[in-house]
């Protein structure tokens, strides 16, 4: 029996839902990143580390909605905060105290965020950060890095539907390579509004930028009059003060998402007071920033409850669990990149696997799924606070085992 046969046998209800979905949703899906062939498991519920699919299969969830659920599923503190708010109403055409509290909590952890605004997604956060950088500098060009991921708006993706004229406003820079960066922007320094970087790339393979490289970007942007934007939508979870707290480089603007919504749709962008002042609606000519659900009180309550659980001690424990995973997989032929509680499993140590950014083990996701572990199909995962040391050790042994039988795994998936 192949892995695929086994998956098909275990998931008839998911298959049925997927087939139904194809009549309403293109490709049966409403989110590119959660589709896996032949169809993904449909999840019925989650509590703590465990999620259960509609066929009753249980998985230990080491993805947590792509790193957002740092406390695991239905954490009591979050459920209580959400229930309390929901009973008082879910949204108003008016501000609430909760958004003020969440903004204060974020500022206390990220001093570079002198002022911030809430959005509903990381995509909107990077879109507005780029817009305000262009407005502030009066320049149009944006630079991002190879393998970066900043969401799905026109400013940060290419491909069908994005006009060449829009794409031409973005430069791609080489990762970690100061000379290459200088060469890429040479002659266009005065056109550059901002350099956008994930201090720890998420989708690009959980790789941390060298602090010296970030310091170089800080100096460079200051010298040429561009802004430095840290996209910490994923990397904020690597430390109490995010990745910027670890490297002590102060960006002009930062974008956040994922964990600051505690599992609900909420994100943020912010930074220098003089830059963010462009949104001050009391001023003539301010940038507009509408959004029916901006700072939504239910999401803000969930985010606040989550951040309050993430004490210094909790962040240290998460980092310890990450180190534990790294140690437990070491020597198995697998390379696991770990930053805080984020990890990326590479199937082998070959340069090509690292350089292409693609997991070299096609069967990894499916094999781990059948072993009861849920990670991203491309090999990324995140350890939530509810995971025990045993959970991490068991994940590590599953990864070791799967990779040890890799040639068979690939064949089994393929047939
Ligand atoms: N920036 C980064 C670094 C991300 O990883 C993501 C999403 N994974 C985004 C932005 C976009 O966030 P969202 O999916 O909430 O739009």
PDB file of N, CA, C and O and ligand atoms in Angstrom, residues 121-124 126 149-151 198 203 231 233-234 258, ligand 1:
ATOM      1  N   UNK A 121      -4.926  41.774   7.690  1.00  0.00           N
ATOM      2  CA  UNK A 121      -4.020  40.731   7.217  1.00  0.00           C
ATOM      3  C   UNK A 121      -2.623  41.309   7.051  1.00  0.00           C
ATOM      4  O   UNK A 121      -2.443  42.534   6.944  1.00  0.00           O
ATOM      5  N   UNK A 122      -1.661  40.405   7.004  1.00  0.00           N
ATOM      6  CA  UNK A 122      -0.283  40.808   6.764  1.00  0.00           C
ATOM      7  C   UNK A 122      -0.125  41.443   5.384  1.00  0.00           C
ATOM      8  O   UNK A 122       0.702  42.336   5.183  1.00  0.00           O
ATOM      9  N   UNK A 123      -0.921  40.966   4.448  1.00  0.00           N
ATOM     10  CA  UNK A 123      -0.901  41.542   3.105  1.00  0.00           C
ATOM     11  C   UNK A 123      -1.220  43.031   3.143  1.00  0.00           C
ATOM     12  O   UNK A 123      -0.510  43.852   2.567  1.00  0.00           O
ATOM     13  N   UNK A 124      -2.288  43.368   3.849  1.00  0.00           N
ATOM     14  CA  UNK A 124      -2.634  44.792   3.958  1.00  0.00           C
ATOM     15  C   UNK A 124      -1.554  45.565   4.706  1.00  0.00           C
ATOM     16  O   UNK A 124      -1.293  46.736   4.406  1.00  0.00           O
ATOM     17  N   UNK A 126       1.726  45.066   4.766  1.00  0.00           N
ATOM     18  CA  UNK A 126       2.874  45.412   3.910  1.00  0.00           C
ATOM     19  C   UNK A 126       2.445  46.398   2.819  1.00  0.00           C
ATOM     20  O   UNK A 126       3.216  47.261   2.429  1.00  0.00           O
ATOM     21  N   UNK A 149       8.643  36.729   1.035  1.00  0.00           N
ATOM     22  CA  UNK A 149       7.184  36.655   0.912  1.00  0.00           C
ATOM     23  C   UNK A 149       6.587  37.758   1.757  1.00  0.00           C
ATOM     24  O   UNK A 149       6.830  37.822   2.967  1.00  0.00           O
ATOM     25  N   UNK A 150       5.848  38.654   1.118  1.00  0.00           N
ATOM     26  CA  UNK A 150       5.247  39.768   1.854  1.00  0.00           C
ATOM     27  C   UNK A 150       3.744  39.829   1.640  1.00  0.00           C
ATOM     28  O   UNK A 150       3.133  40.881   1.812  1.00  0.00           O
ATOM     29  N   UNK A 151       3.137  38.709   1.231  1.00  0.00           N
ATOM     30  CA  UNK A 151       1.705  38.704   1.004  1.00  0.00           C
ATOM     31  C   UNK A 151       1.385  38.705  -0.473  1.00  0.00           C
ATOM     32  O   UNK A 151       2.239  38.353  -1.307  1.00  0.00           O
ATOM     33  N   UNK A 198      12.407  40.567   5.535  1.00  0.00           N
ATOM     34  CA  UNK A 198      12.023  39.742   6.684  1.00  0.00           C
ATOM     35  C   UNK A 198      13.333  39.451   7.427  1.00  0.00           C
ATOM     36  O   UNK A 198      14.208  38.781   6.864  1.00  0.00           O
ATOM     37  N   UNK A 203       8.599  31.940   4.508  1.00  0.00           N
ATOM     38  CA  UNK A 203       8.373  31.104   3.331  1.00  0.00           C
ATOM     39  C   UNK A 203       9.681  30.805   2.590  1.00  0.00           C
ATOM     40  O   UNK A 203       9.812  29.781   1.928  1.00  0.00           O
ATOM     41  N   UNK A 231       9.628  43.251   7.763  1.00  0.00           N
ATOM     42  CA  UNK A 231       8.384  42.484   7.739  1.00  0.00           C
ATOM     43  C   UNK A 231       8.526  41.387   8.791  1.00  0.00           C
ATOM     44  O   UNK A 231       9.189  40.371   8.568  1.00  0.00           O
ATOM     45  N   UNK A 233       5.916  39.771  10.151  1.00  0.00           N
ATOM     46  CA  UNK A 233       4.637  39.050  10.227  1.00  0.00           C
ATOM     47  C   UNK A 233       4.874  37.654  10.809  1.00  0.00           C
ATOM     48  O   UNK A 233       4.119  37.188  11.666  1.00  0.00           O
ATOM     49  N   UNK A 234       5.933  37.001  10.385  1.00  0.00           N
ATOM     50  CA  UNK A 234       6.269  35.691  10.944  1.00  0.00           C
ATOM     51  C   UNK A 234       7.329  35.812  12.037  1.00  0.00           C
ATOM     52  O   UNK A 234       7.226  35.203  13.096  1.00  0.00           O
ATOM     53  N   UNK A 258      -0.145  37.447  12.010  1.00  0.00           N
ATOM     54  CA  UNK A 258      -0.113  36.134  12.679  1.00  0.00           C
ATOM     55  C   UNK A 258      -0.409  36.215  14.183  1.00  0.00           C
ATOM     56  O   UNK A 258      -1.537  36.436  14.566  1.00  0.00           O
TER      57      UNK A 258
HETATM   58  N1  LIG B   1       4.606  38.854   5.340  1.00  0.00           N
HETATM   59  C1  LIG B   1       5.141  37.673   5.681  1.00  0.00           C
HETATM   60  C2  LIG B   1       6.576  37.626   6.113  1.00  0.00           C
HETATM   61  C3  LIG B   1       4.349  36.525   5.671  1.00  0.00           C
HETATM   62  O1  LIG B   1       4.884  35.341   5.992  1.00  0.00           O
HETATM   63  C4  LIG B   1       2.989  36.629   5.311  1.00  0.00           C
HETATM   64  C5  LIG B   1       2.058  35.434   5.299  1.00  0.00           C
HETATM   65  N2  LIG B   1       2.551  34.215   5.610  1.00  0.00           N
HETATM   66  C6  LIG B   1       2.493  37.876   4.948  1.00  0.00           C
HETATM   67  C7  LIG B   1       3.327  38.967   4.978  1.00  0.00           C
HETATM   68  C8  LIG B   1       1.078  38.042   4.527  1.00  0.00           C
HETATM   69  O2  LIG B   1       0.225  37.861   5.609  1.00  0.00           O
HETATM   70  P1  LIG B   1      -1.305  37.421   5.387  1.00  0.00           P
HETATM   71  O3  LIG B   1      -1.280  36.004   4.937  1.00  0.00           O
HETATM   72  O4  LIG B   1      -1.925  37.628   6.723  1.00  0.00           O
HETATM   73  O5  LIG B   1      -1.866  38.338   4.349  1.00  0.00           O
END
